Coordinates of N, CA, C and O in Angstrom, one line a residue:
Q1 N 0.8 -1.2 0.0 CA 0.0 0.0 0.0 C 0.9 1.3 0.0 O 1.9 1.3 0.7
L2 N 0.5 2.2 -0.8 CA 1.2 3.5 -0.8 C 0.2 4.6 -0.4 O -0.9 4.7 -0.9
V3 N 0.7 5.5 0.4 CA -0.1 6.7 0.8 C 0.7 7.9 0.6 O 1.7 8.1 1.3
E4 N 0.1 8.8 -0.2 CA 0.8 10.1 -0.4 C 0.2 11.1 0.6 O -0.9 11.0 1.0
S5 N 1.1 12.1 0.9 CA 0.6 13.2 1.7 C 1.5 14.4 1.4 O 2.5 14.3 0.7
G6 N 1.0 15.6 1.9 CA 1.9 16.8 1.8 C 1.4 17.7 0.7 O 2.0 18.8 0.6
G7 N 0.4 17.4 -0.1 CA -0.1 18.3 -1.1 C -0.7 19.5 -0.5 O -1.0 19.6 0.8
G8 N -1.0 20.5 -1.3 CA -1.7 21.7 -0.8 C -1.7 22.8 -1.8 O -1.4 22.6 -3.0
L9 N -2.0 24.0 -1.3 CA -2.0 25.2 -2.2 C -0.8 26.0 -1.9 O -0.5 26.3 -0.7
V10 N -0.1 26.4 -2.9 CA 1.1 27.3 -2.8 C 1.1 28.3 -3.9 O 0.6 28.1 -5.0
H11 N 1.7 29.4 -3.6 CA 1.9 30.5 -4.6 C 3.0 30.1 -5.6 O 3.9 29.4 -5.3
S12 N 2.9 30.7 -6.8 CA 3.9 30.5 -7.8 C 5.3 30.9 -7.2 O 5.4 32.0 -6.6
G13 N 6.3 30.1 -7.5 CA 7.6 30.3 -6.9 C 7.9 29.7 -5.6 O 9.0 29.7 -5.1
G14 N 6.8 29.2 -5.0 CA 6.9 28.6 -3.7 C 7.4 27.1 -3.7 O 7.7 26.6 -4.8
S15 N 7.5 26.5 -2.6 CA 8.0 25.1 -2.5 C 7.0 24.3 -1.7 O 6.2 24.7 -0.9
L16 N 7.1 23.0 -2.0 CA 6.2 22.0 -1.3 C 7.0 20.6 -1.3 O 7.7 20.4 -2.3
R17 N 6.8 19.8 -0.3 CA 7.3 18.5 -0.3 C 6.2 17.5 -0.1 O 5.4 17.6 0.9
V18 N 6.1 16.6 -1.0 CA 5.1 15.5 -0.9 C 5.8 14.2 -0.5 O 7.0 14.0 -0.9
S19 N 5.1 13.4 0.2 CA 5.7 12.1 0.7 C 4.9 11.0 0.2 O 3.7 11.1 0.0
C20 N 5.5 9.8 0.2 CA 4.9 8.6 -0.2 C 5.3 7.5 0.8 O 6.5 7.0 0.8
A21 N 4.4 7.1 1.7 CA 4.7 6.1 2.7 C 4.2 4.7 2.2 O 3.0 4.6 1.8
A22 N 5.1 3.8 2.3 CA 4.8 2.4 1.8 C 4.7 1.5 3.0 O 5.3 1.6 4.0
S23 N 3.8 0.5 2.8 CA 3.7 -0.6 3.7 C 3.4 -1.9 3.0 O 2.9 -1.9 1.8
G24 N 3.7 -3.0 3.6 CA 3.4 -4.3 3.0 C 4.4 -4.8 2.0 O 4.1 -5.7 1.3
L25 N 5.5 -4.1 1.9 CA 6.6 -4.5 1.0 C 7.9 -4.2 1.6 O 8.0 -3.4 2.5
T26 N 9.0 -4.9 1.0 CA 10.3 -4.5 1.4 C 10.8 -3.3 0.6 O 11.3 -3.5 -0.5
F27 N 10.5 -2.2 1.2 CA 10.6 -0.9 0.4 C 12.0 -0.8 -0.3 O 12.0 -0.3 -1.4
S28 N 13.0 -1.2 0.3 CA 14.4 -1.0 -0.2 C 14.6 -1.7 -1.5 O 15.6 -1.4 -2.2
N29 N 13.8 -2.7 -1.8 CA 13.9 -3.4 -3.1 C 13.2 -2.8 -4.3 O 13.2 -3.4 -5.3
Y30 N 12.5 -1.7 -4.0 CA 11.6 -1.2 -5.1 C 12.1 0.2 -5.5 O 12.6 1.0 -4.8
A31 N 11.9 0.4 -6.9 CA 12.0 1.7 -7.4 C 10.7 2.5 -7.1 O 9.6 1.8 -7.1
V32 N 10.8 3.8 -7.0 CA 9.6 4.6 -6.7 C 9.5 5.7 -7.8 O 10.5 6.4 -8.0
G33 N 8.4 5.8 -8.3 CA 8.1 6.9 -9.3 C 7.1 7.9 -8.8 O 6.2 7.5 -8.1
W34 N 7.3 9.1 -9.2 CA 6.2 10.1 -9.0 C 5.7 10.5 -10.4 O 6.4 10.7 -11.4
F35 N 4.4 10.5 -10.5 CA 3.6 10.9 -11.7 C 2.6 12.0 -11.3 O 2.3 12.1 -10.1
R36 N 2.1 12.7 -12.3 CA 1.1 13.7 -12.0 C 0.1 13.7 -13.1 O 0.4 13.3 -14.3
Q37 N -1.1 14.1 -12.8 CA -2.2 14.2 -13.8 C -3.0 15.5 -13.5 O -3.6 15.7 -12.5
A38 N -3.0 16.3 -14.5 CA -3.7 17.6 -14.5 C -5.1 17.3 -15.1 O -5.3 16.4 -15.9
P39 N -6.1 18.1 -14.8 CA -7.4 18.0 -15.4 C -7.4 17.9 -16.9 O -6.8 18.8 -17.5
G40 N -8.0 16.9 -17.5 CA -8.1 16.8 -18.9 C -6.9 16.3 -19.6 O -6.8 16.3 -20.8
K41 N -5.9 16.0 -18.8 CA -4.6 15.5 -19.4 C -4.3 14.1 -19.0 O -4.8 13.6 -18.0
E42 N -3.4 13.4 -19.7 CA -3.0 12.1 -19.3 C -2.0 12.2 -18.1 O -1.3 13.2 -17.9
R43 N -1.9 11.1 -17.4 CA -0.9 11.0 -16.4 C 0.5 11.0 -17.0 O 0.7 10.3 -18.0
E44 N 1.4 11.8 -16.4 CA 2.7 11.9 -16.9 C 3.8 11.7 -15.9 O 3.6 11.9 -14.7
F45 N 4.9 11.2 -16.4 CA 6.1 11.0 -15.5 C 6.7 12.3 -15.0 O 6.7 13.3 -15.7
V46 N 7.1 12.2 -13.7 CA 7.7 13.4 -13.1 C 9.1 13.0 -12.7 O 10.1 13.7 -13.1
A47 N 9.3 12.0 -11.9 CA 10.6 11.6 -11.4 C 10.6 10.2 -10.9 O 9.5 9.6 -10.6
V48 N 11.8 9.6 -10.9 CA 11.9 8.2 -10.4 C 13.2 8.0 -9.7 O 14.2 8.7 -10.0
I49 N 13.2 7.1 -8.7 CA 14.4 6.8 -8.0 C 14.5 5.3 -7.9 O 13.5 4.6 -7.5
S50 N 15.6 4.7 -8.2 CA 15.8 3.3 -8.2 C 16.1 2.8 -6.8 O 16.2 3.5 -5.9
W51 N 16.2 1.5 -6.7 CA 16.4 0.9 -5.4 C 17.8 1.2 -4.9 O 18.0 1.2 -3.7
T52 N 18.7 1.6 -5.8 CA 20.1 2.1 -5.4 C 20.2 3.6 -5.4 O 21.3 4.1 -5.3
S53 N 19.0 4.3 -5.5 CA 18.9 5.7 -5.4 C 19.4 6.5 -6.6 O 19.8 7.6 -6.5
L54 N 19.5 5.8 -7.8 CA 19.7 6.5 -9.0 C 18.4 7.2 -9.3 O 17.3 6.7 -9.1
T55 N 18.5 8.4 -9.9 CA 17.4 9.2 -10.2 C 17.2 9.7 -11.6 O 18.2 9.8 -12.3
D56 N 16.0 10.0 -12.0 CA 15.8 10.5 -13.3 C 14.6 11.5 -13.2 O 13.7 11.3 -12.4
Y57 N 14.5 12.5 -14.1 CA 13.5 13.5 -14.0 C 12.9 13.8 -15.4 O 13.6 13.7 -16.4
A58 N 11.7 14.2 -15.4 CA 11.1 14.8 -16.6 C 11.8 16.1 -16.9 O 12.2 16.9 -15.9
G59 N 11.9 16.5 -18.1 CA 12.6 17.7 -18.5 C 12.0 19.0 -17.9 O 12.6 19.9 -17.6
S60 N 10.6 18.9 -17.8 CA 9.9 20.1 -17.3 C 10.1 20.4 -15.8 O 9.8 21.5 -15.3
V61 N 10.7 19.4 -15.0 CA 10.9 19.6 -13.6 C 12.4 19.5 -13.2 O 12.7 19.8 -12.1
K62 N 13.2 19.1 -14.2 CA 14.6 19.0 -13.9 C 15.2 20.3 -13.4 O 15.0 21.4 -13.9
G63 N 16.0 20.2 -12.3 CA 16.5 21.4 -11.7 C 15.6 22.1 -10.6 O 16.1 23.0 -9.9
R64 N 14.3 21.7 -10.6 CA 13.4 22.3 -9.7 C 12.9 21.3 -8.6 O 12.6 21.6 -7.5
F65 N 12.8 20.0 -9.1 CA 12.2 19.0 -8.2 C 13.4 18.0 -7.8 O 14.3 17.8 -8.6
T66 N 13.3 17.5 -6.6 CA 14.3 16.5 -6.2 C 13.5 15.3 -5.6 O 12.7 15.5 -4.6
I67 N 13.8 14.1 -6.1 CA 13.2 12.9 -5.5 C 14.3 12.3 -4.6 O 15.5 12.3 -4.8
S68 N 13.8 11.7 -3.5 CA 14.7 11.1 -2.5 C 13.9 9.9 -1.8 O 12.7 9.8 -2.0
R69 N 14.6 9.1 -1.0 CA 14.0 8.1 -0.3 C 14.7 7.9 1.0 O 15.9 8.1 1.2
D70 N 13.9 7.4 2.0 CA 14.4 7.0 3.3 C 13.9 5.5 3.5 O 12.8 5.3 3.9
N71 N 14.8 4.6 3.3 CA 14.4 3.2 3.4 C 14.0 2.8 4.8 O 13.2 2.0 5.0
A72 N 14.7 3.4 5.8 CA 14.4 3.1 7.2 C 12.9 3.5 7.5 O 12.3 2.9 8.4
K73 N 12.4 4.5 6.8 CA 11.0 4.9 7.1 C 10.1 4.4 6.0 O 8.9 4.8 6.0
S74 N 10.6 3.7 5.0 CA 9.8 3.2 3.9 C 9.0 4.3 3.3 O 7.8 4.2 2.9
T75 N 9.7 5.4 3.1 CA 9.1 6.6 2.5 C 9.9 7.2 1.4 O 11.1 7.3 1.5
A76 N 9.3 7.7 0.4 CA 9.9 8.5 -0.7 C 9.3 9.9 -0.6 O 8.2 10.1 -0.2
Y77 N 10.1 10.8 -1.1 CA 9.8 12.2 -1.1 C 10.0 12.8 -2.5 O 10.8 12.4 -3.3
L78 N 9.2 13.9 -2.7 CA 9.4 14.7 -3.9 C 9.4 16.2 -3.4 O 8.4 16.7 -3.0
Q79 N 10.6 16.8 -3.4 CA 10.7 18.2 -3.0 C 10.6 19.0 -4.3 O 11.3 18.8 -5.2
M80 N 9.6 19.9 -4.2 CA 9.3 20.7 -5.4 C 9.5 22.2 -5.1 O 8.9 22.8 -4.2
N81 N 10.5 22.8 -5.8 CA 10.8 24.2 -5.6 C 10.5 25.0 -6.9 O 10.3 24.4 -7.9
S82 N 10.4 26.3 -6.7 CA 10.1 27.1 -7.9 C 8.9 26.7 -8.6 O 8.9 26.6 -9.9
L83 N 7.9 26.4 -7.9 CA 6.6 25.9 -8.5 C 6.0 26.9 -9.4 O 6.0 28.1 -9.2
K84 N 5.4 26.3 -10.4 CA 4.7 27.1 -11.4 C 3.2 26.7 -11.5 O 2.9 25.5 -11.2
P85 N 2.3 27.5 -12.0 CA 0.9 27.1 -12.1 C 0.8 25.8 -13.0 O -0.2 25.0 -12.7
E86 N 1.6 25.6 -13.9 CA 1.5 24.4 -14.8 C 1.9 23.1 -14.0 O 1.7 22.0 -14.5
D87 N 2.4 23.3 -12.8 CA 2.7 22.1 -12.0 C 1.4 21.6 -11.2 O 1.5 20.6 -10.6
T88 N 0.4 22.4 -11.3 CA -0.9 22.0 -10.7 C -1.4 20.7 -11.2 O -1.6 20.5 -12.4
A89 N -1.6 19.7 -10.3 CA -2.0 18.4 -10.7 C -2.2 17.5 -9.4 O -1.9 17.9 -8.3
I90 N -2.8 16.3 -9.6 CA -2.8 15.3 -8.6 C -1.5 14.6 -8.8 O -1.1 14.1 -9.9
Y91 N -0.7 14.4 -7.7 CA 0.6 13.8 -7.7 C 0.4 12.4 -7.1 O -0.1 12.2 -6.0
Y92 N 0.9 11.4 -7.9 CA 0.8 10.0 -7.5 C 2.2 9.4 -7.3 O 3.1 9.7 -8.1
C93 N 2.4 8.5 -6.3 CA 3.6 7.7 -6.3 C 3.2 6.3 -6.7 O 2.1 5.8 -6.6
A94 N 4.2 5.6 -7.2 CA 4.0 4.2 -7.6 C 5.3 3.4 -7.4 O 6.4 4.0 -7.4
T95 N 5.2 2.1 -7.3 CA 6.4 1.3 -7.1 C 6.5 0.2 -8.2 O 5.5 -0.3 -8.7
R96 N 7.7 -0.2 -8.5 CA 8.0 -1.4 -9.3 C 9.3 -2.0 -8.8 O 10.1 -1.3 -8.1
W97 N 9.6 -3.2 -9.1 CA 10.7 -4.0 -8.6 C 12.0 -3.4 -9.1 O 12.3 -3.4 -10.3
K98 N 12.8 -2.8 -8.2 CA 14.2 -2.4 -8.4 C 14.5 -1.4 -9.5 O 14.9 -0.3 -9.3
I99 N 14.2 -1.8 -10.8 CA 14.6 -1.0 -11.9 C 13.7 0.1 -12.2 O 12.5 -0.1 -12.3
P100 N 14.2 1.3 -12.4 CA 13.4 2.5 -12.6 C 12.8 2.5 -14.0 O 13.4 1.8 -14.9
S101 N 11.7 3.2 -14.2 CA 11.1 3.4 -15.5 C 10.4 4.7 -15.5 O 10.1 5.3 -14.4
T102 N 10.1 5.2 -16.7 CA 9.4 6.4 -16.8 C 8.0 6.2 -17.3 O 7.2 7.1 -17.6
Q103 N 7.6 4.9 -17.5 CA 6.3 4.5 -18.1 C 5.3 4.2 -17.0 O 5.6 3.3 -16.2
T104 N 4.1 4.8 -17.1 CA 3.1 4.5 -16.1 C 2.7 3.0 -16.1 O 2.4 2.5 -15.0
D105 N 2.7 2.4 -17.3 CA 2.2 1.0 -17.3 C 3.2 0.0 -16.8 O 2.9 -1.2 -16.8
E106 N 4.4 0.5 -16.4 CA 5.4 -0.4 -15.9 C 5.4 -0.4 -14.3 O 6.3 -1.0 -13.7
F107 N 4.5 0.4 -13.7 CA 4.4 0.4 -12.3 C 3.1 -0.3 -11.9 O 2.1 -0.1 -12.5
Y108 N 3.2 -1.1 -10.9 CA 2.0 -1.9 -10.6 C 1.3 -1.6 -9.2 O 0.3 -2.2 -9.0
T109 N 1.9 -0.8 -8.4 CA 1.2 -0.4 -7.2 C 1.2 1.1 -7.1 O 2.3 1.8 -7.3
W110 N 0.0 1.7 -6.9 CA -0.2 3.1 -6.9 C -0.8 3.6 -5.6 O -1.7 2.9 -5.0
G111 N -0.5 4.8 -5.3 CA -1.2 5.5 -4.2 C -2.5 6.2 -4.7 O -2.8 6.1 -5.9
Q112 N -3.2 6.8 -3.8 CA -4.4 7.5 -4.2 C -4.2 8.9 -4.7 O -5.2 9.5 -5.2
G113 N -3.1 9.4 -4.5 CA -2.7 10.7 -5.0 C -2.9 11.8 -4.0 O -3.7 11.7 -3.0
T114 N -2.2 12.9 -4.2 CA -2.4 14.1 -3.4 C -2.4 15.4 -4.3 O -1.6 15.5 -5.2
Q115 N -3.3 16.3 -4.0 CA -3.5 17.4 -4.9 C -2.5 18.5 -4.6 O -2.3 18.9 -3.4
V116 N -1.9 19.0 -5.6 CA -0.9 20.1 -5.5 C -1.5 21.2 -6.4 O -1.7 21.0 -7.6
T117 N -1.8 22.4 -5.9 CA -2.3 23.5 -6.6 C -1.4 24.7 -6.5 O -1.0 25.1 -5.3
V118 N -0.9 25.3 -7.6 CA 0.0 26.4 -7.6 C -0.8 27.6 -8.2 O -1.2 27.6 -9.3
S119 N -1.0 28.6 -7.4 CA -1.7 29.8 -7.8 C -0.7 30.8 -8.4 O 0.5 30.9 -8.0
S120 N -1.2 31.6 -9.4 CA -0.3 32.5 -10.1 C -0.4 33.9 -9.4 O -1.1 34.1 -8.5

């Protein structure tokens, strides 16, 4: 099970950190991805961290967002800085075995999502 938290309303240029708490799995063996879905749009890749903490980012967030993990807490994080109105979306975390991916259909466990709204 994955549970996201930390979403909210922030002004443009602000920062927010969302969390993804995992249970029922050996978290350290899993890659964790963050995805987002804006109204009327398809779910898109944001960031991913492998089981060895290698990371990858979508071009639209590179340099502004940072993904990290704390295996002792079975939790992954997405630190979002310099937020823009176009970052407004529901943010989802997802897991897959060890190897990272940027494809939504390669992740098989998903959280319920947390809303992030950036006002202009």
